Amino acid sequence: IGDTGTIHFAVKYPDSDMVYESEGVVQRWLSDQEQPDLFGGLGIAMYVPEVPPVVSEVVVGSPAEEIGLRSGDKVLRADGLTMTLWMDWVEYVRARPQQPIELEYLRGGEILRAVIVPERITDDSGETFGRVGVRVALPEMPPEMVRSFSRGPLEALGASFVRTGELTVFTLKSIQKMVMGLISPKNLSGPITIAKVASASAKSGLGSYISFLALLSVSLGVLNLLPIPVLDGGHLLFYAVELLAGRPVPEKIQSLGYQLGLFMVLGIMMLALYNDFSRL
């Protein structure tokens, strides 16, 4: 993200071992995006399984709850138009904030009818859309699209060191790009977003949750070692100066450094919290 140059990628044909390589030229790629779509930014549409319009969960206090929708209900038609897939229903609702929709849905073999009015939602970018407050249960991925692999203890240990190095470089590059303005500061997240991502990764499985914890731990470790007073990296900086100069850094300079460092850390924390609350 934020790079300028050529991106190379390889694509494998389905049901074949044939692989072809392609490339694309980018300029400050997705640098202004708060939630970058990596593949969409390259013009690639990822595979999405066909999801039937069956409700799995109803949000409390939502328009869907008000008309009595329940888990297991299947949306049949909206204003007489057949809803074949879940995305058909989602797109129809999003385009009609605060507009009555005549809904037909199936429950236990019986067709029921109701009028639902999507609530009006405005996101951070100012876009307005409709929402009724229902969620869908995603189907399992086809077996041919699932890959599983395992490593022995020694191989896993070596891979863990490699992965830690990759995460460290990734964190440092992300900090550099944010300082240079190549990544939007809106991507900075605080404890609320971290908790949401942790919850989502835990629901995805133990492997996803552990991977998220590893990324979080490495990122916090790298941030803690930055040469900013009040952080461990700041203490190491003072020790390095003392080692090279042969005498401690004057207390006044240390005190000023701690004040500036504290101001910087608090500023970053406030920005992260602001971004968190703006996403609620």
Coordinates of C-alpha atoms in Angstrom, one line a residue:
I1 CA 0.0 0.0 0.0
G2 CA 1.3 3.4 -0.9
D3 CA 3.9 2.0 -3.3
T4 CA 4.8 3.4 -6.7
G5 CA 6.1 1.1 -9.3
T6 CA 5.3 -2.3 -10.8
I7 CA 3.4 -5.1 -9.0
H8 CA 4.2 -8.6 -10.2
F9 CA 1.8 -11.5 -9.5
A10 CA 1.3 -15.1 -10.7
V11 CA -2.0 -16.7 -11.5
K12 CA -2.8 -20.4 -11.8
Y13 CA -5.4 -21.7 -14.2
P14 CA -8.2 -23.7 -12.5
D15 CA -8.0 -27.5 -12.9
S16 CA -4.5 -27.1 -14.3
D17 CA -0.9 -26.7 -13.3
M18 CA -0.3 -23.9 -15.8
V19 CA 0.8 -20.6 -14.2
Y20 CA 1.1 -17.3 -16.0
E21 CA 2.7 -14.1 -14.7
S22 CA 1.3 -10.6 -15.0
E23 CA 2.2 -7.2 -13.8
G24 CA 0.5 -3.8 -13.1
V25 CA 1.9 -0.3 -12.7
V26 CA 0.7 1.6 -9.7
Q27 CA 1.1 5.2 -8.4
R28 CA 0.8 5.7 -4.6
W29 CA -1.3 2.6 -4.6
L30 CA -4.4 2.9 -2.4
S31 CA -2.6 5.5 -0.3
D32 CA -5.8 7.5 0.3
Q33 CA -8.0 4.5 1.2
E34 CA -9.1 4.0 4.8
Q35 CA -10.0 0.4 4.2
P36 CA -8.0 -0.6 1.1
D37 CA -9.3 -3.3 -1.2
L38 CA -6.0 -4.9 -2.3
F39 CA -7.4 -7.1 -5.1
G40 CA -10.0 -4.6 -6.1
G41 CA -7.3 -2.0 -6.5
L42 CA -5.7 -4.3 -9.1
G43 CA -9.0 -4.8 -10.9
I44 CA -9.3 -8.4 -9.6
A45 CA -12.7 -9.7 -8.4
M46 CA -12.2 -12.5 -5.9
Y47 CA -14.4 -15.6 -5.9
V48 CA -17.5 -15.2 -3.8
P49 CA -19.7 -18.2 -3.2
E50 CA -23.4 -18.0 -4.1
V51 CA -25.2 -17.2 -0.8
P52 CA -29.0 -17.8 -0.7
P53 CA -31.0 -14.9 1.0
V54 CA -31.6 -16.8 4.2
V55 CA -31.5 -14.8 7.5
S56 CA -29.1 -16.2 10.2
E57 CA -29.4 -13.4 12.7
V58 CA -31.6 -10.4 13.4
V59 CA -30.1 -7.3 15.1
V60 CA -31.9 -6.1 18.2
G61 CA -33.9 -2.9 17.7
S62 CA -33.6 -3.0 13.9
P63 CA -36.3 -2.7 11.3
A64 CA -36.1 -6.4 10.7
E65 CA -36.9 -7.1 14.3
E66 CA -39.8 -4.7 14.2
I67 CA -41.6 -6.6 11.5
G68 CA -40.8 -9.9 13.1
L69 CA -38.1 -11.4 10.9
R70 CA -36.5 -14.5 12.5
S71 CA -33.4 -16.6 11.9
G72 CA -34.1 -19.1 9.1
D73 CA -36.5 -16.9 7.2
K74 CA -35.8 -16.8 3.5
V75 CA -36.3 -13.6 1.5
L76 CA -38.3 -14.4 -1.7
R77 CA -39.3 -11.1 -3.2
A78 CA -38.9 -7.4 -2.6
D79 CA -41.5 -5.1 -4.3
G80 CA -42.3 -8.1 -6.5
L81 CA -38.7 -8.6 -7.6
T82 CA -37.3 -12.1 -7.0
M83 CA -34.3 -12.2 -4.7
T84 CA -32.2 -15.1 -5.8
L85 CA -29.0 -14.4 -3.9
W86 CA -28.2 -12.6 -0.7
M87 CA -26.3 -9.8 -2.5
D88 CA -29.5 -9.1 -4.6
W89 CA -31.3 -8.4 -1.3
V90 CA -28.4 -6.4 0.2
E91 CA -28.0 -4.1 -2.9
Y92 CA -31.8 -3.6 -3.1
V93 CA -32.0 -2.5 0.5
R94 CA -28.8 -0.3 0.4
A95 CA -30.3 1.7 -2.5
R96 CA -33.6 2.5 -0.6
P97 CA -32.9 4.2 2.7
Q98 CA -36.2 5.1 4.5
Q99 CA -38.2 3.8 1.6
P100 CA -40.9 1.2 2.3
I101 CA -40.2 -2.2 0.7
E102 CA -43.0 -4.8 0.3
L103 CA -41.3 -8.0 1.5
E104 CA -42.2 -11.6 0.9
Y105 CA -40.4 -14.3 2.8
L106 CA -40.7 -18.0 3.5
R107 CA -40.9 -19.4 7.0
G108 CA -41.5 -23.1 7.6
G109 CA -43.2 -23.6 4.2
E110 CA -45.5 -20.6 4.6
I111 CA -45.1 -17.4 2.6
L112 CA -45.4 -14.3 4.8
R113 CA -45.7 -10.6 3.8
A114 CA -44.6 -7.4 5.5
V115 CA -43.5 -3.9 4.8
I116 CA -40.1 -3.0 6.0
V117 CA -38.4 0.5 6.0
P118 CA -34.6 0.4 5.9
E119 CA -33.0 2.8 8.3
R120 CA -30.7 5.5 6.8
I121 CA -27.0 5.1 7.5
T122 CA -24.2 7.5 6.6
D123 CA -20.6 6.3 6.6
D124 CA -17.4 8.2 7.2
S125 CA -17.1 9.1 3.5
G126 CA -20.6 10.7 3.5
E127 CA -22.3 7.9 1.5
T128 CA -25.9 7.2 2.5
F129 CA -27.4 3.8 2.3
G130 CA -30.2 1.7 3.7
R131 CA -29.9 -1.1 6.3
V132 CA -32.5 -3.4 7.8
G133 CA -30.4 -5.2 10.4
V134 CA -30.1 -8.8 9.3
R135 CA -27.0 -11.0 8.9
V136 CA -26.4 -14.1 6.8
A137 CA -24.5 -17.3 7.6
L138 CA -21.8 -17.8 5.0
P139 CA -21.6 -21.2 3.4
E140 CA -18.5 -23.3 3.5
M141 CA -15.9 -22.9 0.8
P142 CA -15.8 -25.6 -1.8
P143 CA -13.3 -28.4 -1.0
E144 CA -11.3 -27.7 -4.1
M145 CA -10.6 -24.1 -2.9
V146 CA -9.4 -25.2 0.5
R147 CA -5.7 -25.9 1.1
S148 CA -4.3 -27.5 4.2
F149 CA -0.6 -28.1 5.2
S150 CA 1.4 -29.0 8.2
R151 CA 5.0 -28.7 9.4
G152 CA 7.1 -30.7 11.8
P153 CA 8.4 -29.1 15.0
L154 CA 11.8 -28.0 13.6
E155 CA 10.4 -26.8 10.3
A156 CA 7.7 -24.8 12.2
L157 CA 10.3 -23.2 14.5
G158 CA 12.3 -22.1 11.5
A159 CA 9.2 -20.8 9.7
S160 CA 8.2 -18.9 12.8
F161 CA 11.5 -16.9 12.8
V162 CA 11.0 -16.2 9.1
R163 CA 7.4 -15.0 9.7
T164 CA 8.5 -12.8 12.7
G165 CA 11.1 -11.2 10.4
E166 CA 8.4 -10.5 7.8
L167 CA 6.0 -9.0 10.3
T168 CA 8.8 -6.8 11.7
V169 CA 9.7 -5.5 8.2
F170 CA 6.0 -5.0 7.5
T171 CA 5.5 -2.9 10.6
L172 CA 8.5 -0.8 10.0
K173 CA 7.6 -0.1 6.4
S174 CA 4.0 0.7 7.4
I175 CA 5.3 3.3 10.0
Q176 CA 7.6 4.8 7.3
K177 CA 4.8 5.0 4.8
M178 CA 2.5 6.7 7.3
V179 CA 5.1 9.3 8.2
M180 CA 5.7 10.0 4.5
G181 CA 2.0 10.3 3.9
L182 CA 1.8 7.2 1.6
I183 CA -0.8 5.6 4.0
S184 CA -3.8 7.4 5.3
P185 CA -3.6 8.0 9.1
K186 CA -7.2 6.8 9.2
N187 CA -5.7 3.3 9.0
L188 CA -4.4 3.8 12.5
S189 CA -6.4 1.7 14.9
G190 CA -6.8 1.7 18.7
P191 CA -8.1 -0.8 21.3
I192 CA -11.7 -0.8 20.1
T193 CA -10.8 -1.9 16.6
I194 CA -8.2 -4.3 18.0
A195 CA -10.9 -5.9 20.1
K196 CA -13.2 -6.2 17.1
V197 CA -10.6 -7.8 14.9
A198 CA -9.6 -10.2 17.8
S199 CA -13.3 -11.2 18.1
A200 CA -13.6 -11.8 14.3
S201 CA -10.4 -13.8 14.1
A202 CA -11.4 -15.9 17.1
K203 CA -14.7 -16.7 15.3
S204 CA -12.7 -17.7 12.2
G205 CA -10.8 -20.4 14.1
L206 CA -7.9 -21.0 16.5
G207 CA -5.3 -20.6 13.7
S208 CA -6.6 -17.1 12.7
Y209 CA -6.7 -16.0 16.3
I210 CA -3.2 -17.1 17.0
S211 CA -1.9 -15.4 13.8
F212 CA -3.6 -12.2 14.8
L213 CA -2.1 -12.3 18.3
A214 CA 1.3 -12.9 16.7
L215 CA 0.9 -9.9 14.4
L216 CA -0.2 -7.8 17.4
S217 CA 2.7 -8.9 19.6
V218 CA 5.3 -8.2 16.9
S219 CA 3.8 -4.9 16.0
L220 CA 3.7 -3.7 19.7
G221 CA 7.3 -5.0 20.2
V222 CA 8.6 -3.0 17.2
L223 CA 6.7 0.1 18.3
N224 CA 8.1 -0.2 21.8
L225 CA 11.6 -0.2 20.4
L226 CA 11.3 3.0 18.4
P227 CA 13.7 5.7 19.5
I228 CA 11.0 7.7 21.3
P229 CA 11.6 8.7 24.9
V230 CA 9.2 7.1 27.4
L231 CA 9.4 3.9 25.3
D232 CA 12.1 1.3 25.7
G233 CA 13.6 2.3 22.4
G234 CA 14.1 5.8 23.9
H235 CA 16.0 4.4 26.9
L236 CA 18.2 2.4 24.5
L237 CA 18.8 5.6 22.6
F238 CA 20.0 7.4 25.7
Y239 CA 22.2 4.5 26.6
A240 CA 23.7 4.4 23.1
V241 CA 24.5 8.2 23.3
E242 CA 26.1 7.6 26.8
L243 CA 28.2 4.8 25.4
L244 CA 29.4 6.9 22.5
A245 CA 29.9 10.1 24.4
G246 CA 31.3 8.6 27.5
R247 CA 28.9 10.5 29.7
P248 CA 25.2 10.4 30.4
V249 CA 22.8 12.6 28.5
P250 CA 22.1 15.8 30.6
E251 CA 19.0 15.5 32.8
K252 CA 17.4 18.6 31.2
I253 CA 17.7 17.0 27.7
Q254 CA 16.3 13.7 29.0
S255 CA 13.4 15.5 30.7
L256 CA 12.6 17.5 27.6
G257 CA 12.8 14.3 25.5
Y258 CA 10.4 12.5 27.9
Q259 CA 7.9 15.4 27.6
L260 CA 8.1 15.4 23.8
G261 CA 7.9 11.6 23.7
L262 CA 4.9 11.5 26.0
F263 CA 3.2 14.2 23.9
M264 CA 3.9 12.2 20.8
V265 CA 2.6 8.9 22.2
L266 CA -0.5 10.5 23.7
G267 CA -1.2 12.2 20.3
I268 CA -1.0 8.9 18.5
M269 CA -3.3 7.3 21.1
M270 CA -5.8 10.1 20.7
L271 CA -5.8 9.8 16.9
A272 CA -6.2 6.0 17.1
L273 CA -9.1 6.4 19.5
Y274 CA -10.7 9.0 17.3
N275 CA -10.5 6.6 14.3
D276 CA -12.0 3.9 16.5
F277 CA -15.0 6.0 17.5
S278 CA -15.5 7.3 14.0
R279 CA -15.9 3.7 12.8
L280 CA -18.7 2.9 15.3

